[in-house]
Amino acid sequence: MQKRIALSSVLVILFTTAAFAQMGGGSRPSPAASATCDLGAGKTIKTDYSSPRMKGRKIYGDLVPFGQVWRTGANEATTFVPSADVVVGGKTIPAGSYTLFTIPNADKWTLIVNKKTAEWGIPYKYESDELARVDMKVSQLPSPVENFTISYDKSAGGCTLRIDWATTRASVDISAK
């Protein structure tokens, strides 16, 4: 009888834990987020990332060091999945699944599109898998952004990829090929 009660208790705990984990459970301090770009004619880009919070920390030049490859978010590496060939900052990226990394600096950022997927993100040891490195524009936001955010804004020629966090915005233009 005691074994049945113990087994029942264990099963209840396991199912409760599994259900809580599937609901998101709030256990990740940097929750999952995504952004999409509609380039028209059925062509899209989907980006999945984890969104860390500022929590009163100094971000760029401290938590995220200048001049070093950053996974561009938290947890697993940020994905970049164009359904068709695209041009990112002047460089052609074929349809497929990639990861995005960046090298932040105070005045200029570099976006790295990498062919290696499904990695944790750091340490960065994927130079041989790089497809492209492109320059990003950097601007200051009028007020701090607490949640790291990747978004796409529709532009005349396609979309602009924007990365906003703290008081910094890094951006690059993307168009269908």
mmCIF file of C-alpha atoms in Angstrom, residues 62-161:
data_model
loop_
_atom_site.group_PDB
_atom_site.id
_atom_site.type_symbol
_atom_site.label_atom_id
_atom_site.label_comp_id
_atom_site.label_asym_id
_atom_site.label_seq_id
_atom_site.Cartn_x
_atom_site.Cartn_y
_atom_site.Cartn_z
ATOM 1 C CA ASP A 62 29.741 45.513 -19.740
ATOM 2 C CA LEU A 63 27.289 42.560 -19.692
ATOM 3 C CA VAL A 64 27.716 42.397 -23.495
ATOM 4 C CA PRO A 65 31.372 43.316 -24.121
ATOM 5 C CA PHE A 66 32.305 45.524 -27.054
ATOM 6 C CA GLY A 67 34.327 43.936 -29.854
ATOM 7 C CA GLN A 68 33.389 40.317 -29.036
ATOM 8 C CA VAL A 69 30.982 37.947 -30.753
ATOM 9 C CA TRP A 70 27.643 37.893 -28.918
ATOM 10 C CA ARG A 71 24.883 35.311 -29.359
ATOM 11 C CA THR A 72 22.425 38.209 -29.802
ATOM 12 C CA GLY A 73 19.998 37.363 -27.044
ATOM 13 C CA ALA A 74 20.253 34.638 -24.432
ATOM 14 C CA ASN A 75 20.191 30.850 -24.204
ATOM 15 C CA GLU A 76 20.228 29.099 -27.606
ATOM 16 C CA ALA A 77 21.610 30.984 -30.588
ATOM 17 C CA THR A 78 19.143 33.246 -32.404
ATOM 18 C CA THR A 79 17.692 31.683 -35.554
ATOM 19 C CA PHE A 80 17.283 33.315 -38.967
ATOM 20 C CA VAL A 81 15.129 31.388 -41.440
ATOM 21 C CA PRO A 82 14.409 33.029 -44.811
ATOM 22 C CA SER A 83 11.955 31.069 -46.998
ATOM 23 C CA ALA A 84 13.559 32.539 -50.130
ATOM 24 C CA ASP A 85 16.906 34.050 -51.101
ATOM 25 C CA VAL A 86 17.396 37.438 -49.449
ATOM 26 C CA VAL A 87 19.931 40.256 -49.501
ATOM 27 C CA VAL A 88 21.098 41.286 -46.031
ATOM 28 C CA GLY A 89 23.163 44.468 -45.912
ATOM 29 C CA GLY A 90 24.231 43.909 -49.524
ATOM 30 C CA LYS A 91 25.128 40.201 -49.153
ATOM 31 C CA THR A 92 23.042 37.373 -50.620
ATOM 32 C CA ILE A 93 21.760 34.768 -48.163
ATOM 33 C CA PRO A 94 20.122 31.693 -49.737
ATOM 34 C CA ALA A 95 16.843 30.342 -48.381
ATOM 35 C CA GLY A 96 17.563 28.069 -45.409
ATOM 36 C CA SER A 97 18.143 27.913 -41.652
ATOM 37 C CA TYR A 98 20.899 29.967 -40.040
ATOM 38 C CA THR A 99 21.890 31.549 -36.749
ATOM 39 C CA LEU A 100 22.587 35.206 -36.075
ATOM 40 C CA PHE A 101 25.445 36.544 -34.005
ATOM 41 C CA THR A 102 26.620 40.120 -33.633
ATOM 42 C CA ILE A 103 29.751 41.988 -32.672
ATOM 43 C CA PRO A 104 28.561 45.108 -30.850
ATOM 44 C CA ASN A 105 30.680 48.255 -30.644
ATOM 45 C CA ALA A 106 29.744 51.730 -29.455
ATOM 46 C CA ASP A 107 29.541 53.172 -32.984
ATOM 47 C CA LYS A 108 29.153 50.158 -35.299
ATOM 48 C CA TRP A 109 27.887 46.599 -35.105
ATOM 49 C CA THR A 110 28.647 43.598 -37.297
ATOM 50 C CA LEU A 111 25.930 41.039 -38.041
ATOM 51 C CA ILE A 112 27.137 37.471 -38.592
ATOM 52 C CA VAL A 113 24.941 34.993 -40.485
ATOM 53 C CA ASN A 114 26.156 31.504 -39.662
ATOM 54 C CA LYS A 115 25.311 28.143 -41.270
ATOM 55 C CA LYS A 116 25.737 26.241 -37.973
ATOM 56 C CA THR A 117 22.407 25.738 -36.233
ATOM 57 C CA ALA A 118 21.094 24.248 -32.977
ATOM 58 C CA GLU A 119 24.014 25.366 -30.818
ATOM 59 C CA TRP A 120 23.794 27.011 -27.421
ATOM 60 C CA GLY A 121 25.344 30.192 -28.734
ATOM 61 C CA ILE A 122 28.526 30.648 -26.716
ATOM 62 C CA PRO A 123 31.431 30.296 -26.707
ATOM 63 C CA TYR A 124 31.570 31.278 -30.375
ATOM 64 C CA LYS A 125 33.692 28.800 -32.283
ATOM 65 C CA TYR A 126 31.921 28.757 -35.615
ATOM 66 C CA GLU A 127 34.033 31.067 -37.807
ATOM 67 C CA SER A 128 34.446 28.346 -40.439
ATOM 68 C CA ASP A 129 30.640 28.124 -40.784
ATOM 69 C CA GLU A 130 30.084 31.835 -41.422
ATOM 70 C CA LEU A 131 28.080 32.702 -44.503
ATOM 71 C CA ALA A 132 28.345 36.495 -44.228
ATOM 72 C CA ARG A 133 29.372 39.427 -42.067
ATOM 73 C CA VAL A 134 27.609 42.733 -42.692
ATOM 74 C CA ASP A 135 27.719 46.168 -41.105
ATOM 75 C CA MET A 136 24.761 47.336 -39.041
ATOM 76 C CA LYS A 137 23.731 50.933 -38.372
ATOM 77 C CA VAL A 138 23.733 51.960 -34.717
ATOM 78 C CA SER A 139 21.534 54.647 -33.181
ATOM 79 C CA GLN A 140 20.496 55.735 -29.710
ATOM 80 C CA LEU A 141 16.924 55.149 -28.554
ATOM 81 C CA PRO A 142 15.098 58.018 -26.799
ATOM 82 C CA SER A 143 14.399 55.864 -23.727
ATOM 83 C CA PRO A 144 15.707 52.536 -22.403
ATOM 84 C CA VAL A 145 14.185 49.268 -23.633
ATOM 85 C CA GLU A 146 14.002 46.770 -20.731
ATOM 86 C CA ASN A 147 13.369 43.627 -22.816
ATOM 87 C CA PHE A 148 15.867 42.696 -25.528
ATOM 88 C CA THR A 149 13.823 42.851 -28.735
ATOM 89 C CA ILE A 150 14.338 41.776 -32.334
ATOM 90 C CA SER A 151 11.780 43.128 -34.791
ATOM 91 C CA TYR A 152 11.252 43.687 -38.491
ATOM 92 C CA ASP A 153 9.848 46.926 -39.848
ATOM 93 C CA LYS A 154 8.438 47.031 -43.366
ATOM 94 C CA SER A 155 10.518 49.228 -45.649
ATOM 95 C CA ALA A 156 10.206 50.221 -49.314
ATOM 96 C CA GLY A 157 12.551 47.464 -50.476
ATOM 97 C CA GLY A 158 11.696 44.782 -47.919
ATOM 98 C CA CYS A 159 12.226 44.861 -44.160
ATOM 99 C CA THR A 160 14.618 46.418 -41.694
ATOM 100 C CA LEU A 161 15.902 44.075 -38.979
#
